[in-house]
mmCIF file of C-alpha atoms in Angstrom:
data_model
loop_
_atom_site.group_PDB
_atom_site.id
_atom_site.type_symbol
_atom_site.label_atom_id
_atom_site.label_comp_id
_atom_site.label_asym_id
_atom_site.label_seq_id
_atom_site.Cartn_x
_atom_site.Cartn_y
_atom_site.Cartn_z
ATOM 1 C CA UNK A 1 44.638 -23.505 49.392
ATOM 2 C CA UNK A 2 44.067 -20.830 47.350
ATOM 3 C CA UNK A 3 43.907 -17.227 49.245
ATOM 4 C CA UNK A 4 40.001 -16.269 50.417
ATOM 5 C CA UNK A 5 39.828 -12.844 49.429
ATOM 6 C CA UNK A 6 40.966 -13.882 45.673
ATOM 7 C CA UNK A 7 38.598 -15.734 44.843
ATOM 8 C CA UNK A 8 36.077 -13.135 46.427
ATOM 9 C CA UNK A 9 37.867 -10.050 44.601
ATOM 10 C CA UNK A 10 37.361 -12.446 41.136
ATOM 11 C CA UNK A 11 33.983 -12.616 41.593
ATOM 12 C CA UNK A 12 33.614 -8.694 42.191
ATOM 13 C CA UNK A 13 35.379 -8.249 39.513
ATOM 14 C CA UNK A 14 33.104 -10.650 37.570
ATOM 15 C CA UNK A 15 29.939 -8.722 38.744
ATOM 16 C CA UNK A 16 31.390 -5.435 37.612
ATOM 17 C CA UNK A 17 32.573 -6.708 34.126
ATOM 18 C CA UNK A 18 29.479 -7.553 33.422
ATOM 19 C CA UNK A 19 27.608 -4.211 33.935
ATOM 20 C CA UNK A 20 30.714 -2.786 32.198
ATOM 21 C CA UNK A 21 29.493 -5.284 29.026
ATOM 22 C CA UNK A 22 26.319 -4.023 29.072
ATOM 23 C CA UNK A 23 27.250 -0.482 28.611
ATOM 24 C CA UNK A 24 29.448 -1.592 25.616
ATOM 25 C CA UNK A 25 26.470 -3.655 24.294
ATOM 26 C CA UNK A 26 24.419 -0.373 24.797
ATOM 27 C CA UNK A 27 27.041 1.763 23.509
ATOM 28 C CA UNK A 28 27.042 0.016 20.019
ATOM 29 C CA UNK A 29 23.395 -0.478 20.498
ATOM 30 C CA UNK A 30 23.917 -5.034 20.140
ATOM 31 C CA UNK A 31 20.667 -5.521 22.002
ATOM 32 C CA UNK A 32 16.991 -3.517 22.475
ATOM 33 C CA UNK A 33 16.927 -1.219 25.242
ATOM 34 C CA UNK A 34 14.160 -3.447 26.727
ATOM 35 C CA UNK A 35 16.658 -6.350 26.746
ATOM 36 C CA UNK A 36 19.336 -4.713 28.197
ATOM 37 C CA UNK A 37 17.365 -3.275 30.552
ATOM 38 C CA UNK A 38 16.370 -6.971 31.273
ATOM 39 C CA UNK A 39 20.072 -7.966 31.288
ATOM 40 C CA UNK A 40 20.874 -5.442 33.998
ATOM 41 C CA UNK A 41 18.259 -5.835 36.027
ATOM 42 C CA UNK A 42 19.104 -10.039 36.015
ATOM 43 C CA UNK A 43 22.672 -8.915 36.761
ATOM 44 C CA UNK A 44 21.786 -6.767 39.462
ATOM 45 C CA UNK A 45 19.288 -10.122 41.558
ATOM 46 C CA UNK A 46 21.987 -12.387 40.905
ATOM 47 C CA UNK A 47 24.642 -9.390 43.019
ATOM 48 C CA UNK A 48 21.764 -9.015 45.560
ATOM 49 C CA UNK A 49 21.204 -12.642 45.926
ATOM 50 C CA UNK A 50 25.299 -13.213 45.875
ATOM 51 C CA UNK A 51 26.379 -10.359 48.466
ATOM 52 C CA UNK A 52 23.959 -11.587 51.122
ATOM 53 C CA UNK A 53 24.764 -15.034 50.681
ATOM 54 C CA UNK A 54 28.574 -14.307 50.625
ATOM 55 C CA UNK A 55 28.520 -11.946 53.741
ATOM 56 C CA UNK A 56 26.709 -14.754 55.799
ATOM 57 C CA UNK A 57 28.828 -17.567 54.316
ATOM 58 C CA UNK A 58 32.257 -16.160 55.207
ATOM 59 C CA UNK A 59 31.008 -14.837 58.602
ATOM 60 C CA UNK A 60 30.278 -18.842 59.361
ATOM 61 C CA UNK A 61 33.729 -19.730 57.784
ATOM 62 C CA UNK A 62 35.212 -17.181 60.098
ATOM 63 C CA UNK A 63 33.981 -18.734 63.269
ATOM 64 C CA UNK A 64 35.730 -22.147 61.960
ATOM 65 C CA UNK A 65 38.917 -20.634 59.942
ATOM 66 C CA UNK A 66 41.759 -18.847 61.599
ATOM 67 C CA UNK A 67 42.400 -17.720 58.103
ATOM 68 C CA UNK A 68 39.225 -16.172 57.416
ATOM 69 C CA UNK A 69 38.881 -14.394 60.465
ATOM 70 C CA UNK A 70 42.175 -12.988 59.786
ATOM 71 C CA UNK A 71 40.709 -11.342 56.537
ATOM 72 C CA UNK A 72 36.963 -11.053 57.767
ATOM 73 C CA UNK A 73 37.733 -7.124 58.128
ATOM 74 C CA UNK A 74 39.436 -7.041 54.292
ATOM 75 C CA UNK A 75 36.418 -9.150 52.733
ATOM 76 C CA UNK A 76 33.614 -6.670 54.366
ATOM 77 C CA UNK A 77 35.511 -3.813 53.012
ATOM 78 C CA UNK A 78 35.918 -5.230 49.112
ATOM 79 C CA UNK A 79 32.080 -6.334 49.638
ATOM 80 C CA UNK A 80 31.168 -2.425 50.458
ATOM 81 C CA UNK A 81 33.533 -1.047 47.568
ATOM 82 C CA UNK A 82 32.370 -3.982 45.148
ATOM 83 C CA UNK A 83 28.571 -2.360 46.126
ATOM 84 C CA UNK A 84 29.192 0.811 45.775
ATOM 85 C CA UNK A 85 31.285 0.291 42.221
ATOM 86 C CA UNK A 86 28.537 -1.920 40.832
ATOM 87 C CA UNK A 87 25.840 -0.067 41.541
ATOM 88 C CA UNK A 88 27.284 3.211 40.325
ATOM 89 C CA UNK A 89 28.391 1.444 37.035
ATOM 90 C CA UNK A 90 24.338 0.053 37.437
ATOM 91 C CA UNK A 91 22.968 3.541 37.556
ATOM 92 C CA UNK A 92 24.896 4.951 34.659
ATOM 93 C CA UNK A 93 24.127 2.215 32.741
ATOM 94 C CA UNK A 94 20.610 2.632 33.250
ATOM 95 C CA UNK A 95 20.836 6.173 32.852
ATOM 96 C CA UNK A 96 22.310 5.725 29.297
ATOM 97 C CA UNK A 97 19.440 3.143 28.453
ATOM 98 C CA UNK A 98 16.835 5.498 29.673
ATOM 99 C CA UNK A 99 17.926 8.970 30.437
ATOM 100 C CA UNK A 100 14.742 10.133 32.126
ATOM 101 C CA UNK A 101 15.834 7.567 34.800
ATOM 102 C CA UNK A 102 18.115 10.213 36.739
ATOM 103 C CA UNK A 103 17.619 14.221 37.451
ATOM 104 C CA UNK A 104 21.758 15.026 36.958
ATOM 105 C CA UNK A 105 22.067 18.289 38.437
ATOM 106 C CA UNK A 106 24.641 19.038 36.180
ATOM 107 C CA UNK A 107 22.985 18.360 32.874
ATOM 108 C CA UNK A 108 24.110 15.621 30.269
ATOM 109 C CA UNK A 109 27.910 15.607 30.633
ATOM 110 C CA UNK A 110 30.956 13.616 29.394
ATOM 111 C CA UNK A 111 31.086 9.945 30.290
ATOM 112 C CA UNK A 112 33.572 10.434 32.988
ATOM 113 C CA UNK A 113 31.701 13.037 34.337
ATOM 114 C CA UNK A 114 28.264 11.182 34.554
ATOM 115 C CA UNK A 115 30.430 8.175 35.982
ATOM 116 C CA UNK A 116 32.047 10.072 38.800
ATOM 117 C CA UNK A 117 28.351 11.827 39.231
ATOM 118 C CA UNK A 118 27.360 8.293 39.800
ATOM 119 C CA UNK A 119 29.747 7.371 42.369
ATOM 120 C CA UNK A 120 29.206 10.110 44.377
ATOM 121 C CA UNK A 121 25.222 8.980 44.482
ATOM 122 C CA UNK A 122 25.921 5.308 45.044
ATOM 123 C CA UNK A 123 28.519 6.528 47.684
ATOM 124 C CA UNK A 124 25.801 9.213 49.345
ATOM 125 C CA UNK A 125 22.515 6.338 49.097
ATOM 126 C CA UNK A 126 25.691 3.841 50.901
ATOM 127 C CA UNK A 127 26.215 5.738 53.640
ATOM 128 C CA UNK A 128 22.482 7.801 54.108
ATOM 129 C CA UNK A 129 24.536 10.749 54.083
ATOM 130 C CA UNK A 130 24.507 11.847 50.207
ATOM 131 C CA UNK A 131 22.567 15.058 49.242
ATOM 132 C CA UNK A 132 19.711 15.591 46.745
ATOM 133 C CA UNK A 133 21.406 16.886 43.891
ATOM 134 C CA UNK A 134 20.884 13.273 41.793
ATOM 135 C CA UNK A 135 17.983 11.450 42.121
ATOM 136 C CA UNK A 136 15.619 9.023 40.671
ATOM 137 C CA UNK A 137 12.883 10.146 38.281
ATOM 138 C CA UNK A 138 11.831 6.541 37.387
ATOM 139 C CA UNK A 139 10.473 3.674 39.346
ATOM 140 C CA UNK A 140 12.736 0.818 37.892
ATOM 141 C CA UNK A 141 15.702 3.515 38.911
ATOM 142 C CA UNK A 142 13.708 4.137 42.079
ATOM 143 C CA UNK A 143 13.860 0.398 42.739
ATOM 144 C CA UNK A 144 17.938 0.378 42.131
ATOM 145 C CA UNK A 145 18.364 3.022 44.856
ATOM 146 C CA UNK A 146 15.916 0.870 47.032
ATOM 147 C CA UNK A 147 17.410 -2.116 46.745
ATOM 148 C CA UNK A 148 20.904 -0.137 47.420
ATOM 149 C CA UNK A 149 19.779 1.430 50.553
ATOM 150 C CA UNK A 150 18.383 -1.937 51.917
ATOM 151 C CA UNK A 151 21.540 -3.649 50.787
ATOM 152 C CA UNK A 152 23.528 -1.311 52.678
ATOM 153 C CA UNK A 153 21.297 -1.310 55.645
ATOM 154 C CA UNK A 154 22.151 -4.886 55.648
ATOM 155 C CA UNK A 155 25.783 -5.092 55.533
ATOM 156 C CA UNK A 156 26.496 -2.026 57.678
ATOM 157 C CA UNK A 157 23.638 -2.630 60.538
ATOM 158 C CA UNK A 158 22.564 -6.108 60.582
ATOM 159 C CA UNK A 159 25.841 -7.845 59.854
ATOM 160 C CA UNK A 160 28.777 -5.241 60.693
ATOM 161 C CA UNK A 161 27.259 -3.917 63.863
ATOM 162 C CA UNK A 162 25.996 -7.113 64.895
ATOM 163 C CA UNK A 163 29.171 -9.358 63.936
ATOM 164 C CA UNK A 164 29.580 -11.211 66.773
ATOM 165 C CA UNK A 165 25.833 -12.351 67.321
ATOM 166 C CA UNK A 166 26.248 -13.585 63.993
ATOM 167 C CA UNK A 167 28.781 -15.716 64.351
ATOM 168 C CA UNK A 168 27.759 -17.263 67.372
ATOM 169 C CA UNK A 169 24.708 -18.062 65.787
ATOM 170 C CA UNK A 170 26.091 -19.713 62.592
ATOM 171 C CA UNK A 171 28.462 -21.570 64.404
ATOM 172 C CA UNK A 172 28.422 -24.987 64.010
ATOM 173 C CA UNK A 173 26.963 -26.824 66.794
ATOM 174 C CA UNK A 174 29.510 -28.067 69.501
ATOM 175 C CA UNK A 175 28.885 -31.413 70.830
ATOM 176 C CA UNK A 176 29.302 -32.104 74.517
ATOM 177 C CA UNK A 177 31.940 -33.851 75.272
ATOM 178 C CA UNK A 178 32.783 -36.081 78.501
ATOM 179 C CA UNK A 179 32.400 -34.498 81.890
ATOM 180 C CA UNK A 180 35.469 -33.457 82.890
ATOM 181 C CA UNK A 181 36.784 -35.277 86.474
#
């Protein structure tokens, strides 16, 4: 059996190559902006639609697995990094589609610089505690932070906080046995 969290840390790593591709396909300008736009924004459903569905799915496998129970706390913490990551590799590569996306407090800066700029905002919308110096100016980017927030409202509240309701709840279904004498 192959290690749990390696095939979860391939498929982060998947999710994050791919935003990475569409900033090189931006870069050398392979594609319209409306279809890498398009491209990012598919990317981005098929995370949304993968982190939920992974969170719940090993939270049930933890209930039955020794093994994933074990690594329960590991897997949460490469699902918040993998969210953070992505969408801050998300934001800059909208931001170098369309550049009115983002108010940068620090005006148009190296690549490095807008990255790390990005990290701290995916970081502060994370964990409701980041300031005001970067925010949204357009409503698809308005949408990425809103889909971040709720994303992160899930993971931390409803399924970190909550941990154990869930898994007694996607448990599999114990069937009485005999009466004991």
């Amino acid at each position: 059996m192959r290690h749990p969290l390696v095939r979860a840390a391939l498929l982060f790593v998947g999710f994050i190559a791919g935003g990475a591709l569409l900033f090189v396909f931006d870069l050398y300008e392979v594609y319209s902006p409306g279809l890498i736009t398009a491209m990012l924004v598919a990317i981005t459903l098929a995370k949304l639609a993968y982190f939920i569905t992974s969170i719940l799915r090993w939270i049930r496998r933890s209930v039955a697995n020794d093994v994933y129970r074990r690594h329960l706390l590991m897997f949460l913490f490469l699902n918040v990094l993998l969210i953070i990551t992505s969408y801050t590799i998300d934001y800059y590569c909208l931001h170098r589609i369309r550049p009115e996306s983002f108010h940068l407090p620090f005006g148009e800066q190296d690549p490095v610089g807008q990255l790390l700029t990005f990290f701290y905002f995916s970081t502060g919308r994370f964990t409701t505690a980041g300031g005001s110096e970067v925010y949204p100016t357009a409503g698809l980017a308005q949408g990425y932070v809103v889909s971040e927030i709720l994303l992160s409202y899930c993971t931390t509240v409803l399924i970190v906080a909550n941990i154990s309701l869930l898994q007694a709840l996607l448990a599999p279904a114990k069937t009485p046995g005999p009466p004991a004498d």
